Coordinates of C-alpha atoms in Angstrom, one line a residue:
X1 CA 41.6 38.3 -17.3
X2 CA 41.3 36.7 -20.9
X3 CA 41.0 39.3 -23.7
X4 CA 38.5 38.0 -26.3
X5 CA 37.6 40.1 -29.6
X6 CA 33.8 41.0 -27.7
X7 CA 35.6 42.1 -24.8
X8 CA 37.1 40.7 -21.8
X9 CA 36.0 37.6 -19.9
X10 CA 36.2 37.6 -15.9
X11 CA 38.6 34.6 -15.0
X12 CA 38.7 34.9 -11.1
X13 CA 36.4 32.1 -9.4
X14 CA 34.9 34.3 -7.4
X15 CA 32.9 36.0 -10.8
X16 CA 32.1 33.3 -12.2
X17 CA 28.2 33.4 -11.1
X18 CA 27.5 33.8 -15.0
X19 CA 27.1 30.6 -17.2
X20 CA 30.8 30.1 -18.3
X21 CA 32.1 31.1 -22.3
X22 CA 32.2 27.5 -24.0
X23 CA 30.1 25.9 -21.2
X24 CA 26.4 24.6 -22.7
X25 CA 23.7 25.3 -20.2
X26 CA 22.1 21.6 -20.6
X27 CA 23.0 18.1 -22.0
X28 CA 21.4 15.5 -23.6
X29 CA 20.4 11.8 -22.4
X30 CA 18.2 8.8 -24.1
X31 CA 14.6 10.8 -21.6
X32 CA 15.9 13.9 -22.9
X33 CA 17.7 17.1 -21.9
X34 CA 19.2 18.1 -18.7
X35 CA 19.0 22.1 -18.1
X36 CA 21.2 24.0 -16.2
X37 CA 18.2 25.5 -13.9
X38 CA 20.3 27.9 -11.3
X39 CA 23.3 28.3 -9.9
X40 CA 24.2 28.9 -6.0
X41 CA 27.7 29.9 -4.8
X42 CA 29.5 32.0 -1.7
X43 CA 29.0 35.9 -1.4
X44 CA 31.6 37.4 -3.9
X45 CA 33.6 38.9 -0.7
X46 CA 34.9 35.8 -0.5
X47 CA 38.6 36.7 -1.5
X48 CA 39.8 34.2 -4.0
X49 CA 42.8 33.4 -1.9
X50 CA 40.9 31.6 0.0
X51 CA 39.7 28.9 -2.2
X52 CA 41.8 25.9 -2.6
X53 CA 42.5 26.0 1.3
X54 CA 40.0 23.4 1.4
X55 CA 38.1 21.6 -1.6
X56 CA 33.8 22.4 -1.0
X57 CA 31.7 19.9 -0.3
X58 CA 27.8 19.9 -0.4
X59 CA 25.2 18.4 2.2
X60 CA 21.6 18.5 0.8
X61 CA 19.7 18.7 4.2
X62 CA 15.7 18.1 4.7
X63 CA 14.2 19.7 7.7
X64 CA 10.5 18.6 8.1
X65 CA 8.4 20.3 10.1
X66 CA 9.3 22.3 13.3
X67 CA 8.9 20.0 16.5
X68 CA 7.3 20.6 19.4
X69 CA 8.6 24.1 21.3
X70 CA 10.1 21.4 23.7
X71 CA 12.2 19.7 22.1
X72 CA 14.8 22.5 20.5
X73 CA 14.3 24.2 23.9
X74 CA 15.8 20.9 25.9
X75 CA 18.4 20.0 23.6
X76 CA 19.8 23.4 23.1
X77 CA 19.7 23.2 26.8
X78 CA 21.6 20.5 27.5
X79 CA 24.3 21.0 24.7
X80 CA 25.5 24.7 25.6
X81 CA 26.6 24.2 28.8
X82 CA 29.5 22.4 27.8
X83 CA 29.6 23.2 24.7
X84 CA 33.0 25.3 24.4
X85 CA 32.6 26.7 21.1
X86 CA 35.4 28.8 19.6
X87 CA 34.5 31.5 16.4
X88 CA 34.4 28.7 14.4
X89 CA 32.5 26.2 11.7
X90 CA 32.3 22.4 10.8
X91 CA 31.5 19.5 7.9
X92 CA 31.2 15.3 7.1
X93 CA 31.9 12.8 4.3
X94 CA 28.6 12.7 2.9
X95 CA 27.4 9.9 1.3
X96 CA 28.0 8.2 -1.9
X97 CA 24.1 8.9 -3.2
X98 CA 23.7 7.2 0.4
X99 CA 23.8 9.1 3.5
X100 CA 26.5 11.5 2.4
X101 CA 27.3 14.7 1.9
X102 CA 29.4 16.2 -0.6
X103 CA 32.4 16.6 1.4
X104 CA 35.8 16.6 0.0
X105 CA 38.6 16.1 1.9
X106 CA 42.8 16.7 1.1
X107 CA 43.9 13.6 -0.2
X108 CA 47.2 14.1 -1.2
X109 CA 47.9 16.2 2.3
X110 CA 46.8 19.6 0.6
X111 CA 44.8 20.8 2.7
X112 CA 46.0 23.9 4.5
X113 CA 44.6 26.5 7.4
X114 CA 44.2 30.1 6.5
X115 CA 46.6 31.4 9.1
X116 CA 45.2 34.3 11.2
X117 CA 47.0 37.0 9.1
X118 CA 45.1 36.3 6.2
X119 CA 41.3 36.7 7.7
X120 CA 38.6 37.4 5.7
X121 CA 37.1 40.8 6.3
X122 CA 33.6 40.7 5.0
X123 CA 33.1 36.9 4.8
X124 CA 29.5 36.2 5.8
X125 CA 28.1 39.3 4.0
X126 CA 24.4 39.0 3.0
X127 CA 22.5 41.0 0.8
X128 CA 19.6 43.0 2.5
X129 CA 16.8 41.0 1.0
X130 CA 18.5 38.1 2.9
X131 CA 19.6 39.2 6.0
X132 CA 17.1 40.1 7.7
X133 CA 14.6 36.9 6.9
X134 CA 16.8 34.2 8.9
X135 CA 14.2 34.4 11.7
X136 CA 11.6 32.7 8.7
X137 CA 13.6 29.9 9.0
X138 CA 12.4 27.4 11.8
X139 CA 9.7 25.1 9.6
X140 CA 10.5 22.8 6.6
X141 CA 12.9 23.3 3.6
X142 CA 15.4 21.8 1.9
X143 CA 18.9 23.2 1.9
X144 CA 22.3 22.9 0.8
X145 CA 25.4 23.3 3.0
X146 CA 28.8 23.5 1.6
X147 CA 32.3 24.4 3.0
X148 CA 34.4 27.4 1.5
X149 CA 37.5 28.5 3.1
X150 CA 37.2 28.9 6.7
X151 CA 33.5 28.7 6.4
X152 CA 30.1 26.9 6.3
X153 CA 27.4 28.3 3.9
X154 CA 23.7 27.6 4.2
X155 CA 21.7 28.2 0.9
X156 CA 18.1 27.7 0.5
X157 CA 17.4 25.1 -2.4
X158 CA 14.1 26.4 -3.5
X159 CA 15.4 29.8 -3.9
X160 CA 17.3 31.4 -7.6
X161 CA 19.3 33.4 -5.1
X162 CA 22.9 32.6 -5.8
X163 CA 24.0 34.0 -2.0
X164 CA 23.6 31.7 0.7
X165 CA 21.4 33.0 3.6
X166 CA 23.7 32.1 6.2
X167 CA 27.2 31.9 6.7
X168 CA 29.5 30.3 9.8
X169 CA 33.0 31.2 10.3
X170 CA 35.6 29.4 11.4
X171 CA 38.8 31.5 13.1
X172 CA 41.4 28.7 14.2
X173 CA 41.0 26.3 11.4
X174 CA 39.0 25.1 8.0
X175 CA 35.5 22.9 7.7
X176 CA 36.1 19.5 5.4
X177 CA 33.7 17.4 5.6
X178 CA 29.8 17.4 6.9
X179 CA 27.0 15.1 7.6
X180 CA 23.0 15.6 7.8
X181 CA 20.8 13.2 9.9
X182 CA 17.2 13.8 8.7
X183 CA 16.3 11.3 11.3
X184 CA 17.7 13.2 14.4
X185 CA 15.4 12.4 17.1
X186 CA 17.1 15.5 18.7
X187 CA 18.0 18.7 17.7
X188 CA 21.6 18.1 16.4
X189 CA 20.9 16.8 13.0
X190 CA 24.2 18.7 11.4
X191 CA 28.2 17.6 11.4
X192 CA 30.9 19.2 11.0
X193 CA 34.4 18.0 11.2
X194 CA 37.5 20.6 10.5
X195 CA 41.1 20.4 9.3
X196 CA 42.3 20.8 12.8
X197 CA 40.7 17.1 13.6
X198 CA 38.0 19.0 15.7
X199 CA 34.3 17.9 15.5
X200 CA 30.9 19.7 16.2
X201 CA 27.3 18.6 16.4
X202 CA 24.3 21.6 15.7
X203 CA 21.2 21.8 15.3
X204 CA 20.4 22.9 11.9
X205 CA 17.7 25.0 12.6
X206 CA 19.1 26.9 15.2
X207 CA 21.8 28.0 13.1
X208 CA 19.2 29.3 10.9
X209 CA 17.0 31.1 13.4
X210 CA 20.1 32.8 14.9
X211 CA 21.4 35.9 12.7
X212 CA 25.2 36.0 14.0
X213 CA 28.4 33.8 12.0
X214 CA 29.6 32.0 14.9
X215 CA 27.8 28.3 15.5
X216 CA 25.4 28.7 18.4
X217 CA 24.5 25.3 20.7
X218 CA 27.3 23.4 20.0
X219 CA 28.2 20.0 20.7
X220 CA 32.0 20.2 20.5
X221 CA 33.8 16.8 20.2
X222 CA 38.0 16.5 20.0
X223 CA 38.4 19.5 21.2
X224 CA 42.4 20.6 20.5
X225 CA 42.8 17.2 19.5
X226 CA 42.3 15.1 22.9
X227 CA 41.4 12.2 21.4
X228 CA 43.5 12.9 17.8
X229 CA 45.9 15.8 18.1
X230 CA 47.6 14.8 14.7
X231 CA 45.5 14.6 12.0
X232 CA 42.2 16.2 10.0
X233 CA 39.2 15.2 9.4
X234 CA 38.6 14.0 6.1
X235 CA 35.5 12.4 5.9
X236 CA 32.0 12.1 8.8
X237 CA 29.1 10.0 8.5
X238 CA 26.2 9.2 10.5
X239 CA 25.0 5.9 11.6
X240 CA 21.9 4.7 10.0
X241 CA 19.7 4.4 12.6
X242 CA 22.3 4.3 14.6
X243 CA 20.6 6.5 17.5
X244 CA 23.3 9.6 17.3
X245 CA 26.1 7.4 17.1
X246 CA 28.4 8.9 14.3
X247 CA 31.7 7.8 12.8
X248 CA 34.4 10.5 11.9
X249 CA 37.7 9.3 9.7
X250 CA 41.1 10.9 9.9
X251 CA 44.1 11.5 7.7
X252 CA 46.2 8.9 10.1
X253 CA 44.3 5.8 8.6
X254 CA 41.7 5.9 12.1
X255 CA 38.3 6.2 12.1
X256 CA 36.5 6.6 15.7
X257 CA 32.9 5.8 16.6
X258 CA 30.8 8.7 18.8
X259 CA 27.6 8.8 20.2
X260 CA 26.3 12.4 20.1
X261 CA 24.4 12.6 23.9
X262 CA 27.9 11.4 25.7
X263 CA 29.9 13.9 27.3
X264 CA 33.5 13.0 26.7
X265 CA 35.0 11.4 30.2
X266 CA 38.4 12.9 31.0
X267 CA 39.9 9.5 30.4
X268 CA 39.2 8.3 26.4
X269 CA 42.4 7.3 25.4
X270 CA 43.2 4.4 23.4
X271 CA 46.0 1.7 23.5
X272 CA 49.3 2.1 20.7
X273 CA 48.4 0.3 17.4
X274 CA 51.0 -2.2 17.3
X275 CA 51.0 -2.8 13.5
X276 CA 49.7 0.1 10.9
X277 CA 49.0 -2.0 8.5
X278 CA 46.8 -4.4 9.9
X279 CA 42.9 -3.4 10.7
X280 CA 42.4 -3.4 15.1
X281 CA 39.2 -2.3 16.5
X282 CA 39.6 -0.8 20.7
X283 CA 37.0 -0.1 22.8
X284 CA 36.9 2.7 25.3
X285 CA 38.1 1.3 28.9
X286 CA 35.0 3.3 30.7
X287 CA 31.5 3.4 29.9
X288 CA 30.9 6.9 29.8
X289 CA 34.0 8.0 27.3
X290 CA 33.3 9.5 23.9
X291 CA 34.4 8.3 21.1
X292 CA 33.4 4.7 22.3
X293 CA 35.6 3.0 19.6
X294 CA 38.7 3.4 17.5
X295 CA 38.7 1.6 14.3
X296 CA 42.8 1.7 13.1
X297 CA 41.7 0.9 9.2
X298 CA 44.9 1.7 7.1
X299 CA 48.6 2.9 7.0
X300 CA 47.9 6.4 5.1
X301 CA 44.5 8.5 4.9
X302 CA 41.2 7.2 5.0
X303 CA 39.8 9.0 2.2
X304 CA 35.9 8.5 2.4
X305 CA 33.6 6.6 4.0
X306 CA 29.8 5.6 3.1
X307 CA 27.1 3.5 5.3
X308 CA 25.1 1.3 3.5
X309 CA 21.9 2.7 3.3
X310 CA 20.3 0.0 6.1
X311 CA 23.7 0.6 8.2
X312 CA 25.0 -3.0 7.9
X313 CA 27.9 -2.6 6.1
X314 CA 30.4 0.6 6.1
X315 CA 32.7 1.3 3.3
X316 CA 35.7 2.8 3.2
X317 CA 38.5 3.8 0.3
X318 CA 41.9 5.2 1.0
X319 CA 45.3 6.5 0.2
X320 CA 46.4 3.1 -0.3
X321 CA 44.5 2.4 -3.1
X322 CA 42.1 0.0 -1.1
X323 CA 38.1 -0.4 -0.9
X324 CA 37.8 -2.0 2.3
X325 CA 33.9 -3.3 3.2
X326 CA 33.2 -3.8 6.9
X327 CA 30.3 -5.7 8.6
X328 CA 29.8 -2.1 11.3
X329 CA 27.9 -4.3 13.7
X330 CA 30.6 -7.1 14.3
X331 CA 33.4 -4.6 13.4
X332 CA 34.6 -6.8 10.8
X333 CA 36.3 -7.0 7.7
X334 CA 34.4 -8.3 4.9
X335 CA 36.4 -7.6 1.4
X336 CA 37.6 -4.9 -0.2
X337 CA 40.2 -4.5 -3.3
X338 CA 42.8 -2.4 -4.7
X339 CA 42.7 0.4 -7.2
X340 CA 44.0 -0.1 -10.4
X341 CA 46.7 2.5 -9.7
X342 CA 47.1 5.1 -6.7
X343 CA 44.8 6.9 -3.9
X344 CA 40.9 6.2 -3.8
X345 CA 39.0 9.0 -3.3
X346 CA 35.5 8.5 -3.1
X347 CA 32.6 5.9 -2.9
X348 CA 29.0 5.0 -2.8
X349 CA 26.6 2.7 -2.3
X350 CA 23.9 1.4 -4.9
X351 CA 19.9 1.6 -2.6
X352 CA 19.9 -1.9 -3.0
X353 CA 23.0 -2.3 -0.9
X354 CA 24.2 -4.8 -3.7
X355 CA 27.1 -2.4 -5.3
X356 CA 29.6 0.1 -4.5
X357 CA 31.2 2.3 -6.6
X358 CA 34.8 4.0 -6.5
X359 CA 36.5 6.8 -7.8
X360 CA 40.0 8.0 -7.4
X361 CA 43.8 8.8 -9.1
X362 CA 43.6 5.9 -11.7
X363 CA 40.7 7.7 -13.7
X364 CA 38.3 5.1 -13.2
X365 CA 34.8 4.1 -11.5
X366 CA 34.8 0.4 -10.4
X367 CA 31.5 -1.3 -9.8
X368 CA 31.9 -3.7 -7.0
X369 CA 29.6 -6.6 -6.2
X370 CA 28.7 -7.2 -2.9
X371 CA 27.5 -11.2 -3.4
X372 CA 31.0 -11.7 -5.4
X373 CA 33.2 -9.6 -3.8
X374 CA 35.0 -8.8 -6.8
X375 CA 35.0 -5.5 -9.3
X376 CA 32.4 -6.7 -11.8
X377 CA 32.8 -3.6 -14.2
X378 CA 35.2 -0.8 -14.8
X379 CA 34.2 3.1 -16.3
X380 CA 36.3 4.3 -18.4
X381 CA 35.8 8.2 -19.4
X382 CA 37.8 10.7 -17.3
X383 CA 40.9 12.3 -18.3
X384 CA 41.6 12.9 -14.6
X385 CA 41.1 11.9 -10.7
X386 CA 37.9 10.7 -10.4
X387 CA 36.4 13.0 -7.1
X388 CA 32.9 12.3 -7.0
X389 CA 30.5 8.8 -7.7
X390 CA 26.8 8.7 -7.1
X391 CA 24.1 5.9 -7.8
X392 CA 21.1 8.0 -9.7
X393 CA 18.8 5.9 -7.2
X394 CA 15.4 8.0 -8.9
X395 CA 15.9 7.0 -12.1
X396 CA 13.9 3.8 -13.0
X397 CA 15.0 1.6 -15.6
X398 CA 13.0 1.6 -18.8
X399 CA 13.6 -2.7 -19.1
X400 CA 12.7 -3.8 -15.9
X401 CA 12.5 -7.5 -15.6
X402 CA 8.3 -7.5 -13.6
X403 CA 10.5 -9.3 -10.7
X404 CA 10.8 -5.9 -8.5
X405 CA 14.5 -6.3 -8.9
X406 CA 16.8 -3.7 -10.6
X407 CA 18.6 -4.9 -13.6
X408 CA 19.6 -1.7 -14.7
X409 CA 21.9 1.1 -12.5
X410 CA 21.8 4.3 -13.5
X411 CA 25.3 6.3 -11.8
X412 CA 27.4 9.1 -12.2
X413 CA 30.6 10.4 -11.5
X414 CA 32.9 13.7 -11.8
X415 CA 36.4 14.3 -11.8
X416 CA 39.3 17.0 -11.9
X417 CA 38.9 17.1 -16.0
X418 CA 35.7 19.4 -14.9
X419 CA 33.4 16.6 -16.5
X420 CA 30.1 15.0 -15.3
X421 CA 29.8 11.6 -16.7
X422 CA 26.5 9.3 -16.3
X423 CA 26.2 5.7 -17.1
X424 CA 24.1 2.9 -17.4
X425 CA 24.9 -0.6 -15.7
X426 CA 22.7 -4.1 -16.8
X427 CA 24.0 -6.3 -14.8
X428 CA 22.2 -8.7 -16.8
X429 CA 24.2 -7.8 -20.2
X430 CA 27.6 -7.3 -18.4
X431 CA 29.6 -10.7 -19.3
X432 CA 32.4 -11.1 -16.1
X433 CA 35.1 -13.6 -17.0
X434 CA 35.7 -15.9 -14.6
X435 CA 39.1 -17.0 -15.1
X436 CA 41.9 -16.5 -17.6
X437 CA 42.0 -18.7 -20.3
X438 CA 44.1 -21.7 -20.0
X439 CA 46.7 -22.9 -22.4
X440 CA 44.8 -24.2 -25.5
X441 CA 41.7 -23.8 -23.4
X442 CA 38.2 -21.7 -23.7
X443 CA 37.5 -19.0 -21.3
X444 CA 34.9 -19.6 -19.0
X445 CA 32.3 -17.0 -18.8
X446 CA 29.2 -16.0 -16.3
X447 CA 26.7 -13.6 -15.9
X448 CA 26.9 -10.7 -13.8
X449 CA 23.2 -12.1 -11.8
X450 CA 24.2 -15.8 -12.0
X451 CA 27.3 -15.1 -9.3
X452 CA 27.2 -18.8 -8.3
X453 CA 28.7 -19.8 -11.2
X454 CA 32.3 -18.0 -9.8
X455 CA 34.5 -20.7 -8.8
X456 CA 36.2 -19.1 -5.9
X457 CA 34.5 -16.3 -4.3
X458 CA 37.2 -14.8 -2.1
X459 CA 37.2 -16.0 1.6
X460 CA 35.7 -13.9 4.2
X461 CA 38.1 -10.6 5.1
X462 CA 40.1 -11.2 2.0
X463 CA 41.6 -7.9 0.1
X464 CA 41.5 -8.3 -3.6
X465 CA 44.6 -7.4 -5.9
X466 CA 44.2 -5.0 -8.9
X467 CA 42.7 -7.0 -11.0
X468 CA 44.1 -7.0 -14.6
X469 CA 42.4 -4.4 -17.1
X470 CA 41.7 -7.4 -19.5
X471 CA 39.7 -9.4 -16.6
X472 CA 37.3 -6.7 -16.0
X473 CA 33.9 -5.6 -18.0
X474 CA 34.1 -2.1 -19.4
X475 CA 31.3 0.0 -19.1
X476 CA 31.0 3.1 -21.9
X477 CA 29.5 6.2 -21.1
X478 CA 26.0 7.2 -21.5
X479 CA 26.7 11.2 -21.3
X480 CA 30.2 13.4 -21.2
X481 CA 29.5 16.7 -20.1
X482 CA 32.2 19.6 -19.5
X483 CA 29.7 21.3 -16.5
X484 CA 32.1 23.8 -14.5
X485 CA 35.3 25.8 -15.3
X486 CA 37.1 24.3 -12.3
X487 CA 37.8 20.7 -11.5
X488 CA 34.8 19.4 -9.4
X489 CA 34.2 17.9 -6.3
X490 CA 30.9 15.8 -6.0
X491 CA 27.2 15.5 -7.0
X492 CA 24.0 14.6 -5.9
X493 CA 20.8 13.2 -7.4
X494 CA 17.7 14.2 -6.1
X495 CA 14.5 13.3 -7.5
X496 CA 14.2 16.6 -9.7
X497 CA 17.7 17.5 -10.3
X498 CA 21.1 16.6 -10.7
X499 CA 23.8 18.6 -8.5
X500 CA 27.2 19.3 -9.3
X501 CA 29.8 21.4 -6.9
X502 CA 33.5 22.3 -7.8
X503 CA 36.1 22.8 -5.3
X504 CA 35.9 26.8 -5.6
X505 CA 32.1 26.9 -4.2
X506 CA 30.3 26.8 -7.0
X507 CA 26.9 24.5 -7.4
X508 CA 24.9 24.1 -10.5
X509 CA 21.2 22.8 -10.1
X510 CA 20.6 20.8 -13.1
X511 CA 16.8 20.1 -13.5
X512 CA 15.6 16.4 -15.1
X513 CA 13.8 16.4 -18.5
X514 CA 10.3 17.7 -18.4
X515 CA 10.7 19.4 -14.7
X516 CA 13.1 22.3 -16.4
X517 CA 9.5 22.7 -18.3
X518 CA 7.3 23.3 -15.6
X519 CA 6.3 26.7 -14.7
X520 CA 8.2 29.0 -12.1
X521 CA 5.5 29.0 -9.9
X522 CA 6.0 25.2 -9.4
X523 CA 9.0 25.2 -8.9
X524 CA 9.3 25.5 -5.6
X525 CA 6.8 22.9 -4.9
X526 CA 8.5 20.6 -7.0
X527 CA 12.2 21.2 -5.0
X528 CA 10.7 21.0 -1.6
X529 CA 9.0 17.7 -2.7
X530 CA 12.5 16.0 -3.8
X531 CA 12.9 13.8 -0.3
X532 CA 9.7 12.1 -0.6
X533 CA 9.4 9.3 -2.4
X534 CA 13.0 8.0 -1.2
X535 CA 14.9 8.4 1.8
X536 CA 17.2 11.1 2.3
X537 CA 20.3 8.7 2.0
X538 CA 19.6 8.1 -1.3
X539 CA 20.3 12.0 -2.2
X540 CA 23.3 12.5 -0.3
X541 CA 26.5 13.3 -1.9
X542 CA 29.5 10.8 -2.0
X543 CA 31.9 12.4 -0.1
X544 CA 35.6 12.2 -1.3
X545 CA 39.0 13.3 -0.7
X546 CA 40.7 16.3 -2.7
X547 CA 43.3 14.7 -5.8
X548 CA 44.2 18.1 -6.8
X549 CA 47.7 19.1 -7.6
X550 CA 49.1 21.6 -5.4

């Protein structure tokens, strides 16, 4: 507790539902304010032990209408049979503003399991008005879904109640990371991967129509580590119309490949990686085994990953410091380069598929061009790890150029200094040197859009050095904004709103200029409507890996 002169201030996470002393409830950009609109977070049973056994995550999740009574009914059937669940939850890496969610993964190894002497007693309490309504829940909504502890809460976007409706808890280990497929052509449409390395695949919906805390109708994949026994998840993404297939990355430097309607054959086991620092793709020996693929990336963690939002290209950042860009259909490396200093944490991909950004322990966002394969610009603004990066893909840019393209990037980023920082990126304006200048020579200089004019772009597969501070573009920020008491984790744009979570469990809803103004009664409307003038990719959180000190 802090004692003030008008009394004394609550410091425990687990109070802080009210607006935070020094904290303003809005912040100002060029179209006007921001306003903090509500605030969502984890029943306050949650003990505040708890927190910092994992770092939260959020998944923004769309369900459109129900389907047909058939459908749910056959896939629910076909999944429990062999579905094995234990008392227990799940998560993925969500997407950089692409098809991610908000997870947050222990990047520097500190991520811990609650052992089973220190169980939550009360963990999934609701409040009355709640509890009894999750039968409601079987048509359209949009959600959020983020990890706290050793469980998975549900909260309904387009209601001010700060509880969640639904809570899923997990008794042998902790949820990192989640994924959402709003495309599921079945009824598993949710992710989850836990610290124990274990995977599950659930129907959304059904969690919400069913009352209890345990998951019902799981898909359970790894189960006590038969494929990897040795490390956790720490990031899970679905494949872009990939059919079910999903990828889930470890904290060993693999990533393997799933397809979500394959039982797993007794026999999935891979060959030894011979070197641990080189990238090797293996393939399952027998057509039926799941996971189909092992992807050996990187000695260290793999951090985050992020599809591009047409599924070509995956990206990937890790503990090494590296941005590695793979072509997902001919499981190649592409490019990739190194941090300025230490771990990368998190990453995302611009709609246009053209740029990725990256976050991690060097306090900076790096802009990477896809048609250069270089960093073309460099953010410079946090005072720590950078944990979360988003492209704001539903802002439009007030110069556009009448050609359709985007000459203007509007992105955001927050960090462990407790800071949401936004920016603006005109590629046209940006000046990239090409080369250092030579003795007595002048430097050579090129556009950002006229990439031709680079006189060596890297050969295919290539991983770039750190470049040197002095060779790379600076781009200042647009808006600092001190949003949360407790470092944060990711955020998401959504066509209404700006989200921001912290690693305690605590999500602000940050409404764009001129919707904070619109009546109550819209409200909802306008929060249900957020998915559809872009895909849901481009609303999904960039899913990174925790930097914080233990």
């Amino acid at each position: 507790m802090i004692n003030t002169a008008n009394g004394t201030i609550p410091t425990s996470s687990s109070s802080a539902n009210a607006q935070s002393p020094g904290l303003k409830t809005y912040f100002k950009t060029p179209e006007g304010r921001y306003k903090l609109h509500y605030e969502k977070t984890h029943p306050s049973s949650l003990l505040h032990y708890a927190h910092g056994k994992t770092v939260t995550q959020v998944t923004l999740a769309h369900l459109k209408e129900k389907p047909a009574p058939s459908t749910p009914t056959a896939s629910s059937a076909s999944y429990s049979a062999s579905s094995g669940v234990r008392s227990a939850a799940a998560r993925w890496l969500g997407t950089g503003n692409g098809s991610r969610t908000l997870g947050f993964a222990g990047g520097n190894g500190g991520s811990k399991s609650i052992s089973s002497t220190s169980r939550i007693g009360s963990l999934g309490t609701l409040s009355s008005s709640n509890s009894m309504t999750n039968m409601n829940f079987d048509g359209k909504g949009t959600y959020l879904i983020f990890n706290v502890g050793d469980a998975i809460f549900i909260s309904d976007l387009n209601s001010q109640d700060k509880d969640p409706i639904k809570s899923i808890s997990f008794s042998n280990s902790n949820p990192i990371c989640h994924a959402f497929d709003q495309e599921a052509k079945d009824g598993h449409d949710l992710l989850i991967g836990l610290n124990s390395g274990d995977v599950y695949s659930v129907s959304l919906r059904q969690q919400l129509q069913d009352v209890g805390k345990k998951l019902v109708g799981a898909q359970h994949y790894n189960k006590d580590g038969s494929i990897n026994n040795s490390s956790r998840c720490t990031s899970i993404a679905w494949v872009p119309g990939g059919d079910g297939a999903f990828v889930v990355a470890h904290a060993d430097g693999n990533m393997y490949v799933y397809e979500k309607n394959k039982e797993g054959a007794a026999d999935s086991s891979f060959p030894v990686i011979k070197d641990q620092t080189q990238f090797s793709v293996a393939h399952a020996r027998y057509s039926k085994s799941n996971p189909i693929a092992r992807w050996h990336v990187c000695q260290g963690s793999v951090n985050s990953i992020a599809f591009s939002h047409d599924g070509a290209f995956l990206a990937t950042v890790g503990r090494d410091g590296y941005l590695r860009v793979f072509d997902y259909s001919k499981e190649q490396l592409i490019c990739g380069g190194k941090s300025y200093y230490g771990a990368l944490l998190c990453c995302a991909w611009s709609m246009d598929g053209k740029y990725i950004l990256t976050g991690g322990e060097d306090d900076l966002v790096q802009v990477w061009s896809m048609e250069d394969r270089k960093v073309v610009a460099w953010g410079e603004g946090h005072n720590s790890w950078v944990s979360g990066v988003a492209f704001d893909s539903y802002w439009s840019s007030p110069n556009s150029d009448g050609t359709g393209e985007t000459v203007m990037y509007r992105f955001g980023s927050v960090g462990q200094d407790t800071q949401l920082l936004l920016w603006d990126l005109e590629m046209d304006e940006i000046v990239v040197p090409l080369r250092r200048c030579p003795p007595g020579g002048s430097p050579t200089y090129s556009t950002g859009s006229q990439s031709s004019q680079w006189d060596n772009v890297s050969p295919l597969g290539t991983l770039q050095p750190a470049p040197s501070i002095r060779d790379v573009p600076k781009v200042s920020t647009l808006v600092a904004h001190r949003v949360h008491t407790e470092p944060l984790s990711g955020l998401i744009f959504t066509q209404e709103s700006v989200l921001t979570v912290c690693r305690e469990g605590h999500i602000k809803i940050w409404m764009r200029p001129g919707i904070a103004e619109s009546n109550s009664s819209n409200s909802e409307t306008v929060l249900s409507n957020s998915f559809k003038e872009k895909p849901l990719v481009s609303s999904k959180i960039g899913s990174s890996t925790s930097s914080y000190k233990q």
